[in-house]
């Protein structure tokens, strides 16, 4: 079964590996990274570091929302530990309420007095992985209580310091309902009936929501539309929407993976069918969803049988996941080129608002956590190099959202009842936060290629890659060494600036399968150490299976 069809139906290693010395004393370098400070790529939008939360399994209920009367420490119903951790990674933007859920959601159900809010069927009720029998008949995972709605979401955003990114229902509600949601969120205090309703619900001032997704996966769970049908709907939903002074930014439902047919036909319709009309200046982004799921080594494209396990993997599976993740760069390149043949000035940016690994069920921390899966060192490496891809394409990618923040696919946190733990991905976002808002500059790496056996045939994988950005006199260079066994002795060369001091933060583990559970925080925290600098080259040993951030002060 194809994914599209599925949706239609239903540290320091060993304490000694990290070191840095003047070039004259280092072991001979096998790798080289050149940072070209005079070759800017673009500003890295902080919004590349966004997250996604959906009414799915344990993401909202149990993950984000515990309720105001809960004994679990909370701030106005939002899990307190989550908020505290999110502040340390500077989460810039968060996408809600879906995902597929968005196209079955009526925002009006989730506002007003709690006791009067209706219970509704959750989109994911019939999902084959939902493990229906294990849950109580009226579990919130199946019958949405609407306890967490627009006002609670805005509270969460404010607590976390993030901007909201709302996904509108295009499949099952008319455009007027979308207009009204914008009105509820953005109309000035005291102006409309909805502004008064919002005030009665706790917020006199408008929420000034800028980012709006126009449906989700409209080629699948968002309506099974053709690109032409979706383009017509997109036009209706985005024309003449009152802005209330907010600089609205609409995100179109783009392709699954690298579906160029979807993109070409949509853009053709939007940009060429009515040359007399202007394309909405608020058409900000074109979403891309990419999951790294097929670990079958090329044997099948079947969505169910092609998946691997989150924890039970061998070295081939290790590289196969990365092979899938590498596609993100090609997708960005190809989609950008396709969009450019219609949108010549590239007004519309790419929005990668769902990405991460997707394994077969079996490692969720609780049966209510639909699509819950473990997060190991392997996933942290995948996440890190995906963020590096975004940084390297900073002029093309305007926003991104990791799927999903808590208790789901590529989570940063696991939470169940009063237990809470970070995953290795949390550390990656913490390390990479330094790139937010910085100027991306070119960084070219060369390192011995990795080879591994893929069903009797040799397969290849790059040896060392990363991204670089400059903010004032600080250069941040993040680098992934994906090798399961080889350290890399690298010469890091700066062109166009001199380093005065540097520190290195390294995330790795002696165990490729290292991960945390609610009971055992076994994954080692990243370790930071200073690096001695000698001009014009920094020598650095990148441990095997590691993510490194070099923070270099420029003189
Ligand atoms: O992230 C889980 C689901 O994957 C989302 O709801 C959907 O958009 C995608 O197919």
Coordinates of C-alpha atoms and ligand atoms in Angstrom, one line a residue:
X1 CA 0.0 0.0 0.0
X2 CA 1.3 3.5 -0.9
X3 CA 1.4 6.2 1.7
X4 CA -0.9 8.3 -0.4
X5 CA -3.3 5.4 -0.6
X6 CA -3.0 4.8 3.2
X7 CA -4.0 8.3 3.8
X8 CA -6.8 8.1 1.3
X9 CA -8.2 5.1 3.1
X10 CA -8.2 5.8 6.1
X11 CA 29.1 13.9 24.2
X12 CA 32.0 13.1 24.0
X13 CA 32.5 9.5 22.9
X14 CA 34.5 7.6 25.5
X15 CA 35.6 10.9 26.9
X16 CA 38.6 11.1 24.6
X17 CA 37.4 11.1 21.1
X18 CA 36.9 14.8 20.9
X19 CA 40.0 16.9 20.8
X20 CA 41.3 19.8 18.8
X21 CA 44.8 21.1 18.3
X22 CA 46.9 23.3 16.1
X23 CA 47.3 21.9 12.7
X24 CA 51.0 21.1 13.2
X25 CA 50.2 18.6 16.0
X26 CA 47.0 17.0 14.7
X27 CA 46.8 13.6 13.1
X28 CA 46.8 13.9 9.4
X29 CA 43.4 15.1 8.2
X30 CA 41.3 12.8 6.1
X31 CA 38.6 15.4 5.6
X32 CA 38.3 19.1 5.0
X33 CA 35.6 21.7 5.6
X34 CA 35.9 25.1 4.0
X35 CA 33.7 27.8 5.3
X36 CA 33.4 30.6 2.7
X37 CA 32.3 33.6 4.7
X38 CA 32.2 35.8 1.7
X39 CA 29.6 33.6 0.0
X40 CA 26.3 34.3 1.8
X41 CA 23.3 32.1 0.9
X42 CA 20.5 34.0 2.7
X43 CA 19.2 34.6 6.2
X44 CA 18.2 31.5 8.0
X45 CA 14.6 32.1 9.0
X46 CA 14.1 31.2 12.7
X47 CA 10.9 29.5 11.4
X48 CA 13.0 26.7 9.9
X49 CA 13.1 25.4 13.5
X50 CA 9.3 25.0 13.9
X51 CA 7.3 22.1 15.3
X52 CA 4.1 20.4 14.5
X53 CA 1.3 19.3 17.0
X54 CA -1.8 17.4 15.9
X55 CA -4.9 16.0 17.7
X56 CA -3.5 12.6 17.2
X57 CA -2.7 9.9 19.8
X58 CA -0.9 11.4 22.7
X59 CA 0.4 14.6 21.1
X60 CA -2.2 17.1 22.5
X61 CA -3.8 15.2 25.3
X62 CA -1.1 13.8 27.6
X63 CA 1.7 15.6 25.6
X64 CA 0.9 19.3 25.5
X65 CA -2.4 19.6 27.5
X66 CA -3.0 18.1 30.9
X67 CA -5.9 20.4 31.9
X68 CA -6.1 23.2 34.4
X69 CA -7.3 21.0 37.2
X70 CA -4.6 18.4 36.7
X71 CA -2.2 17.5 39.5
X72 CA 0.5 17.4 36.9
X73 CA 2.4 20.7 37.1
X74 CA 0.8 23.0 34.5
X75 CA 0.5 26.6 33.4
X76 CA -3.1 27.2 32.6
X77 CA -3.5 23.5 31.6
X78 CA -0.3 23.3 29.5
X79 CA 2.3 20.9 30.7
X80 CA 4.8 23.0 32.6
X81 CA 8.0 21.0 32.0
X82 CA 7.2 21.1 28.2
X83 CA 7.0 24.9 28.2
X84 CA 10.2 25.2 30.2
X85 CA 12.1 23.0 27.8
X86 CA 10.7 24.7 24.7
X87 CA 12.0 28.1 25.9
X88 CA 15.5 26.7 25.9
X89 CA 15.3 25.8 22.2
X90 CA 13.5 29.0 21.1
X91 CA 10.8 27.2 19.3
X92 CA 9.8 30.0 16.8
X93 CA 6.5 28.6 15.3
X94 CA 4.2 25.7 15.9
X95 CA 1.7 24.2 13.4
X96 CA -1.7 23.1 14.6
X97 CA -4.3 21.3 14.6
X98 CA -3.1 18.9 11.9
X99 CA -2.2 17.1 9.7
X100 CA -5.0 15.1 8.5
X101 CA -7.0 16.1 11.6
X102 CA -7.2 19.7 10.3
X103 CA -9.5 18.8 7.4
X104 CA -12.1 17.3 9.8
X105 CA -11.9 20.1 12.4
X106 CA -14.4 22.9 13.1
X107 CA -12.6 25.5 15.1
X108 CA -16.0 26.6 16.5
X109 CA -16.2 23.3 18.5
X110 CA -13.1 24.3 20.4
X111 CA -14.0 27.7 21.8
X112 CA -16.2 28.9 24.7
X113 CA -17.2 27.3 27.9
X114 CA -15.6 23.9 28.3
X115 CA -18.7 22.1 29.5
X116 CA -20.6 23.2 26.3
X117 CA -18.0 22.0 23.8
X118 CA -19.1 19.0 21.8
X119 CA -17.3 15.7 21.6
X120 CA -16.6 14.8 18.0
X121 CA -15.1 11.8 16.2
X122 CA -11.4 12.1 15.8
X123 CA -10.1 11.8 12.2
X124 CA -7.7 9.0 13.3
X125 CA -10.5 6.8 14.8
X126 CA -10.4 4.2 12.0
X127 CA -6.6 4.1 11.6
X128 CA -5.4 0.5 11.5
X129 CA -2.6 1.4 13.9
X130 CA -4.9 3.0 16.4
X131 CA -5.1 -0.1 18.5
X132 CA -8.7 0.6 19.2
X133 CA -9.4 -2.3 21.5
X134 CA -6.7 -1.3 23.9
X135 CA -8.3 2.0 24.6
X136 CA -11.4 2.9 26.6
X137 CA -14.4 3.4 24.3
X138 CA -14.5 7.1 24.7
X139 CA -10.8 7.8 24.9
X140 CA -10.0 11.3 23.8
X141 CA -7.8 9.8 21.1
X142 CA -11.0 8.6 19.4
X143 CA -13.6 11.1 20.5
X144 CA -12.2 14.6 20.5
X145 CA -13.3 16.4 23.6
X146 CA -12.4 19.8 22.2
X147 CA -10.9 20.8 25.6
X148 CA -7.9 22.1 23.7
X149 CA -9.1 24.6 21.1
X150 CA -7.9 27.9 19.6
X151 CA -7.6 29.8 22.9
X152 CA -5.7 27.0 24.6
X153 CA -3.4 26.7 21.6
X154 CA -2.7 30.4 21.6
X155 CA -1.9 30.1 25.4
X156 CA 0.5 27.4 24.6
X157 CA 2.1 29.5 21.9
X158 CA 2.5 32.5 24.2
X159 CA 4.0 30.4 27.0
X160 CA 6.4 28.8 24.6
X161 CA 7.3 32.1 22.9
X162 CA 6.2 30.7 19.5
X163 CA 4.1 32.1 16.6
X164 CA 1.0 30.1 15.7
X165 CA 0.6 28.4 12.3
X166 CA -3.0 27.3 11.8
X167 CA -4.1 24.8 9.3
X168 CA -7.6 25.5 7.9
X169 CA -10.2 22.8 7.0
X170 CA -10.5 22.9 3.2
X171 CA -12.0 19.4 2.7
X172 CA -15.1 19.5 4.8
X173 CA -15.9 23.2 5.6
X174 CA -16.7 26.1 3.3
X175 CA -14.3 29.1 2.8
X176 CA -16.6 31.3 5.0
X177 CA -15.7 29.2 8.0
X178 CA -12.1 29.9 7.3
X179 CA -12.8 33.7 7.0
X180 CA -14.5 33.5 10.4
X181 CA -11.6 31.7 12.0
X182 CA -9.3 34.5 10.8
X183 CA -11.9 37.0 12.1
X184 CA -12.0 35.3 15.5
X185 CA -8.2 35.4 15.8
X186 CA -7.4 38.7 14.2
X187 CA -10.3 41.2 14.3
X188 CA -9.5 44.2 16.5
X189 CA -10.7 44.3 20.1
X190 CA -14.3 45.3 20.4
X191 CA -14.9 45.3 16.6
X192 CA -16.9 42.2 15.5
X193 CA -19.1 39.8 17.3
X194 CA -16.3 37.3 17.0
X195 CA -13.9 39.7 18.6
X196 CA -16.3 40.0 21.5
X197 CA -16.6 36.3 21.7
X198 CA -12.8 36.1 21.8
X199 CA -12.7 38.7 24.6
X200 CA -15.3 36.7 26.5
X201 CA -13.0 33.7 26.1
X202 CA -10.1 35.5 27.6
X203 CA -8.4 37.5 24.9
X204 CA -9.5 41.0 24.3
X205 CA -6.5 41.7 22.0
X206 CA -6.3 39.9 18.7
X207 CA -3.9 37.0 18.3
X208 CA -2.6 38.4 15.0
X209 CA -2.1 35.0 13.4
X210 CA 0.0 35.4 10.3
X211 CA 0.6 31.8 9.1
X212 CA -2.4 29.9 7.7
X213 CA -2.2 26.5 6.0
X214 CA -4.9 26.1 3.3
X215 CA -5.8 22.5 3.9
X216 CA -3.4 19.6 4.4
X217 CA -2.3 16.9 2.0
X218 CA -5.2 17.8 -0.3
X219 CA -3.9 15.1 -2.7
X220 CA -4.8 12.5 0.1
X221 CA -6.6 12.9 3.5
X222 CA -7.4 16.5 2.7
X223 CA -9.9 15.7 0.0
X224 CA -8.3 13.4 -2.6
X225 CA -8.3 16.3 -5.0
X226 CA -6.6 16.7 -8.3
X227 CA -4.0 19.6 -8.5
X228 CA -6.5 21.6 -10.6
X229 CA -9.3 21.1 -8.1
X230 CA -7.1 22.1 -5.3
X231 CA -5.9 25.2 -7.1
X232 CA -9.5 26.3 -7.5
X233 CA -10.2 25.8 -3.9
X234 CA -6.9 27.5 -2.9
X235 CA -8.0 30.5 -4.9
X236 CA -11.4 30.6 -3.3
X237 CA -10.0 30.3 0.2
X238 CA -7.3 32.9 -0.2
X239 CA -8.9 35.6 -2.2
X240 CA -10.3 38.6 -0.4
X241 CA -9.7 37.3 3.1
X242 CA -9.8 40.2 5.5
X243 CA -6.4 40.8 6.9
X244 CA -7.2 43.0 9.9
X245 CA -3.7 44.5 9.5
X246 CA -1.9 41.2 9.9
X247 CA 0.5 40.4 7.0
X248 CA -1.3 37.1 6.3
X249 CA 0.9 34.3 4.9
X250 CA -0.9 31.4 3.2
X251 CA 0.7 28.0 2.8
X252 CA -0.5 25.8 0.0
X253 CA -0.8 22.1 0.3
X254 CA 2.2 20.9 -1.7
X255 CA 3.4 17.6 -2.8
X256 CA 4.1 14.3 -1.0
X257 CA 7.8 13.9 -1.4
X258 CA 9.0 15.0 -4.8
X259 CA 5.7 14.8 -6.7
X260 CA 6.5 17.3 -9.5
X261 CA 3.2 16.7 -11.3
X262 CA 1.2 18.0 -8.3
X263 CA 3.4 21.1 -8.2
X264 CA 3.5 21.8 -11.9
X265 CA -0.2 21.4 -12.4
X266 CA -1.1 23.5 -9.4
X267 CA 1.3 26.3 -10.3
X268 CA 0.2 26.2 -13.9
X269 CA -3.4 26.8 -12.8
X270 CA -2.6 29.5 -10.2
X271 CA 0.0 31.5 -12.2
X272 CA -1.2 31.0 -15.9
X273 CA -4.9 30.4 -16.0
X274 CA -5.9 33.9 -15.1
X275 CA -3.0 36.1 -16.2
X276 CA -5.2 39.1 -15.8
X277 CA -5.5 38.6 -12.1
X278 CA -2.7 38.9 -9.6
X279 CA -1.7 35.9 -7.6
X280 CA -2.4 36.7 -4.0
X281 CA 0.6 38.6 -2.5
X282 CA -0.2 36.6 0.6
X283 CA 0.7 33.3 -1.1
X284 CA 3.8 32.8 1.1
X285 CA 4.6 29.1 1.0
X286 CA 4.3 25.7 -0.7
X287 CA 4.4 22.9 1.7
X288 CA 6.4 19.7 1.3
X289 CA 5.9 16.5 3.4
X290 CA 8.6 14.0 3.5
X291 CA 8.9 11.0 5.8
X292 CA 11.9 8.6 5.9
X293 CA 10.1 5.4 6.1
X294 CA 11.3 2.9 3.6
X295 CA 14.0 0.6 5.1
X296 CA 13.2 -2.3 2.8
X297 CA 16.5 -1.8 0.9
X298 CA 14.7 -1.2 -2.3
X299 CA 12.6 -4.4 -2.1
X300 CA 9.2 -2.7 -1.8
X301 CA 7.3 0.6 -1.9
X302 CA 4.6 -0.8 0.3
X303 CA 3.8 1.7 3.1
X304 CA 3.1 -1.0 5.7
X305 CA 5.8 -3.7 5.0
X306 CA 8.5 -1.3 3.8
X307 CA 9.0 0.3 7.3
X308 CA 11.7 -0.6 9.7
X309 CA 12.0 -0.6 13.5
X310 CA 12.8 2.4 15.6
X311 CA 15.2 0.5 17.9
X312 CA 15.9 -2.9 16.4
X313 CA 18.2 -2.0 13.5
X314 CA 21.5 -3.1 12.0
X315 CA 24.2 -1.0 10.3
X316 CA 22.5 -1.3 7.0
X317 CA 19.2 0.1 8.4
X318 CA 21.3 2.9 10.0
X319 CA 22.5 4.1 6.6
X320 CA 19.2 3.3 4.8
X321 CA 17.4 5.8 7.0
X322 CA 19.9 8.4 6.1
X323 CA 19.6 7.5 2.4
X324 CA 15.9 8.3 2.7
X325 CA 16.6 11.5 4.6
X326 CA 19.0 12.7 1.9
X327 CA 16.1 13.0 -0.5
X328 CA 15.0 16.2 1.2
X329 CA 17.8 18.1 -0.5
X330 CA 16.9 16.8 -3.9
X331 CA 13.2 17.6 -3.3
X332 CA 14.0 21.1 -2.3
X333 CA 16.1 21.6 -5.5
X334 CA 13.6 20.0 -7.8
X335 CA 10.5 21.7 -6.4
X336 CA 12.2 25.1 -6.3
X337 CA 13.1 24.8 -9.9
X338 CA 9.6 23.7 -10.9
X339 CA 8.0 26.6 -8.9
X340 CA 10.5 29.0 -10.5
X341 CA 9.2 28.3 -14.0
X342 CA 5.9 29.9 -13.0
X343 CA 6.8 32.1 -10.1
X344 CA 9.7 33.8 -11.7
X345 CA 10.7 36.0 -8.8
X346 CA 10.3 33.1 -6.3
X347 CA 7.9 34.9 -4.1
X348 CA 6.6 31.6 -2.9
X349 CA 9.0 29.8 -0.5
X350 CA 9.1 26.1 0.4
X351 CA 7.6 25.1 3.7
X352 CA 8.7 21.6 4.8
X353 CA 6.0 21.3 7.5
X354 CA 6.2 17.5 8.1
X355 CA 9.4 15.6 8.2
X356 CA 11.1 12.9 10.2
X357 CA 11.4 9.1 10.3
X358 CA 8.3 6.9 10.4
X359 CA 8.8 3.3 11.7
X360 CA 6.4 0.4 12.1
X361 CA 4.4 0.4 15.4
X362 CA 5.8 -1.2 18.5
X363 CA 8.0 1.3 20.4
X364 CA 5.4 3.8 21.6
X365 CA 5.7 4.6 25.3
X366 CA 2.0 4.2 25.8
X367 CA -0.8 2.4 23.8
X368 CA -2.7 5.7 23.5
X369 CA 0.2 7.3 21.6
X370 CA -0.8 6.6 18.1
X371 CA 2.3 6.7 15.8
X372 CA 4.4 7.0 19.0
X373 CA 7.9 5.7 18.4
X374 CA 11.3 5.7 20.0
X375 CA 13.9 8.3 19.1
X376 CA 17.5 7.1 19.1
X377 CA 20.9 8.5 18.2
X378 CA 20.1 7.5 14.6
X379 CA 17.1 9.8 14.5
X380 CA 19.0 12.7 16.1
X381 CA 21.6 12.4 13.3
X382 CA 18.8 12.3 10.7
X383 CA 17.2 15.4 12.3
X384 CA 20.5 17.3 12.4
X385 CA 21.4 16.8 8.8
X386 CA 17.8 17.7 7.8
X387 CA 18.3 21.0 9.6
X388 CA 21.6 21.4 7.8
X389 CA 19.9 20.9 4.5
X390 CA 17.4 23.6 5.4
X391 CA 20.2 26.0 6.4
X392 CA 22.1 25.3 3.2
X393 CA 18.9 26.2 1.3
X394 CA 18.0 29.2 3.4
X395 CA 17.0 31.2 0.4
X396 CA 14.4 28.6 -0.7
X397 CA 13.0 27.3 2.6
X398 CA 10.8 29.8 4.4
X399 CA 9.5 27.6 7.2
X400 CA 9.6 24.0 8.5
X401 CA 7.9 22.0 11.1
X402 CA 9.1 18.7 12.6
X403 CA 6.6 15.9 12.9
X404 CA 5.7 15.9 15.7
X405 CA 6.8 17.6 18.9
X406 CA 5.8 15.1 21.6
X407 CA 4.7 11.5 21.9
X408 CA 4.7 10.9 18.1
X409 CA 7.0 10.3 15.2
X410 CA 10.2 12.4 15.5
X411 CA 9.5 13.7 18.9
X412 CA 11.6 16.0 21.1
X413 CA 9.8 14.8 24.2
X414 CA 7.9 11.9 25.7
X415 CA 5.3 12.6 28.3
X416 CA 2.8 10.3 30.0
X417 CA 0.8 11.3 33.0
X418 CA 3.3 12.9 35.4
X419 CA 6.4 11.5 33.6
X420 CA 8.4 13.6 31.2
X421 CA 11.7 13.1 29.4
X422 CA 13.6 14.7 26.5
X423 CA 14.7 12.7 23.5
X424 CA 18.0 13.0 21.6
X425 CA 16.2 15.3 19.1
X426 CA 15.7 17.9 21.8
X427 CA 19.5 18.3 22.1
X428 CA 19.8 18.7 18.3
X429 CA 17.3 21.6 18.3
X430 CA 19.0 23.1 21.3
X431 CA 22.4 23.0 19.6
X432 CA 21.0 24.2 16.2
X433 CA 19.1 27.2 17.7
X434 CA 22.3 29.3 17.2
X435 CA 21.5 29.3 13.5
X436 CA 18.2 31.0 13.9
X437 CA 18.2 34.4 12.2
X438 CA 21.9 34.1 11.2
X439 CA 23.3 34.6 7.7
X440 CA 23.9 31.2 6.1
X441 CA 27.3 31.0 4.3
X442 CA 28.6 28.3 2.1
X443 CA 30.5 25.5 3.7
X444 CA 32.0 22.8 1.5
X445 CA 33.1 19.5 2.9
X446 CA 35.1 16.7 1.5
X447 CA 35.5 13.4 3.3
X448 CA 36.0 9.7 2.4
X449 CA 32.7 8.3 1.2
X450 CA 31.1 5.7 3.4
X451 CA 30.3 2.3 1.7
X452 CA 28.0 -0.3 3.1
X453 CA 26.4 -3.5 1.9
X454 CA 22.8 -3.3 0.7
X455 CA 21.6 -6.8 -0.1
X456 CA 24.9 -7.9 -1.5
X457 CA 25.5 -4.7 -3.4
X458 CA 27.8 -1.8 -2.4
X459 CA 25.9 1.4 -1.5
X460 CA 27.4 4.8 -0.8
X461 CA 26.8 7.6 1.6
X462 CA 28.5 11.0 2.1
X463 CA 31.2 11.1 4.7
X464 CA 30.8 14.5 6.5
X465 CA 28.4 17.4 5.9
X466 CA 27.0 20.4 7.7
X467 CA 26.0 24.0 7.5
X468 CA 27.5 27.3 8.5
X469 CA 26.0 30.7 9.5
X470 CA 27.3 34.0 10.8
X471 CA 25.7 36.3 13.3
X472 CA 27.8 39.3 14.2
X473 CA 31.3 37.9 15.0
X474 CA 30.1 34.4 15.8
X475 CA 30.3 31.7 13.2
X476 CA 28.2 28.5 13.9
X477 CA 29.3 25.4 12.0
X478 CA 27.2 22.3 12.5
X479 CA 28.6 19.0 11.2
X480 CA 27.3 15.5 11.0
X481 CA 29.5 12.4 10.9
X482 CA 27.1 9.6 9.9
X483 CA 29.6 6.9 9.9
X484 CA 28.8 4.0 12.3
X485 CA 32.4 3.3 13.0
X486 CA 34.9 5.9 11.5
X487 CA 36.0 9.1 13.2
X488 CA 37.0 11.9 10.9
X489 CA 40.1 14.0 11.3
X490 CA 39.1 17.2 9.6
X491 CA 40.8 20.5 8.7
X492 CA 38.3 23.3 9.1
X493 CA 39.4 26.2 7.0
X494 CA 37.9 29.7 7.3
X495 CA 38.0 31.9 4.1
X496 CA 37.2 35.5 4.7
X497 CA 37.6 35.7 8.5
X498 CA 39.9 34.7 11.3
X499 CA 39.0 32.7 14.3
X500 CA 39.9 34.0 17.7
X501 CA 38.4 31.2 19.9
X502 CA 36.1 28.3 19.6
X503 CA 34.1 25.7 21.5
X504 CA 32.7 22.4 20.4
X505 CA 29.5 20.8 21.5
X506 CA 29.2 17.1 20.6
X507 CA 26.2 14.8 20.7
X508 CA 27.0 11.2 20.4
X509 CA 26.9 7.9 22.3
X510 CA 29.0 4.7 22.4
X511 CA 25.7 2.9 21.6
X512 CA 24.2 3.6 18.2
X513 CA 20.8 2.6 19.6
X514 CA 21.0 4.9 22.6
X515 CA 17.7 6.5 23.6
X516 CA 15.7 7.6 26.7
X517 CA 12.7 6.1 28.2
X518 CA 10.3 7.6 30.8
X519 CA 12.0 5.5 33.4
X520 CA 15.6 5.8 32.3
X521 CA 17.4 8.9 30.9
X522 CA 20.2 6.9 29.4
X523 CA 21.1 9.1 26.4
X524 CA 24.2 11.2 27.2
X525 CA 23.7 14.9 27.1
X526 CA 25.9 16.8 24.6
X527 CA 29.2 17.9 26.0
X528 CA 30.9 21.2 25.4
X529 CA 34.7 21.8 25.4
X530 CA 36.9 24.6 24.2
X531 CA 38.9 24.1 21.1
X532 CA 42.3 25.6 20.6
X533 CA 42.6 27.7 17.5
X534 CA 45.6 28.1 15.2
X535 CA 45.4 30.0 12.0
X536 CA 44.2 29.5 9.4
X537 CA 43.0 26.0 10.2
X538 CA 41.2 24.4 13.0
X539 CA 41.8 20.7 13.4
X540 CA 39.0 18.7 14.7
X541 CA 38.2 15.1 15.2
X542 CA 34.5 14.3 14.6
X543 CA 33.6 11.2 16.5
X544 CA 31.8 8.5 14.6
X545 CA 28.0 8.8 14.7
X546 CA 28.0 12.3 16.0
X547 CA 26.5 15.8 15.6
X548 CA 28.9 18.6 16.4
X549 CA 28.4 22.3 16.8
X550 CA 31.5 24.5 16.5
X551 CA 31.0 28.0 17.9
X552 CA 33.7 30.1 16.5
X553 CA 34.4 33.7 17.6
X554 CA 35.7 35.7 14.7
X555 CA 38.4 38.4 15.3
Ligands
LIG1 O1 2.1 13.4 11.0 C1 1.2 12.4 10.9 C2 0.4 12.5 9.6 O2 1.2 12.3 8.5 C3 -0.3 13.9 9.4 O3 -1.5 14.0 10.0 C4 -0.5 13.9 7.9 O4 -0.5 15.2 7.3 C5 0.7 13.0 7.4 O5 0.3 12.2 6.4

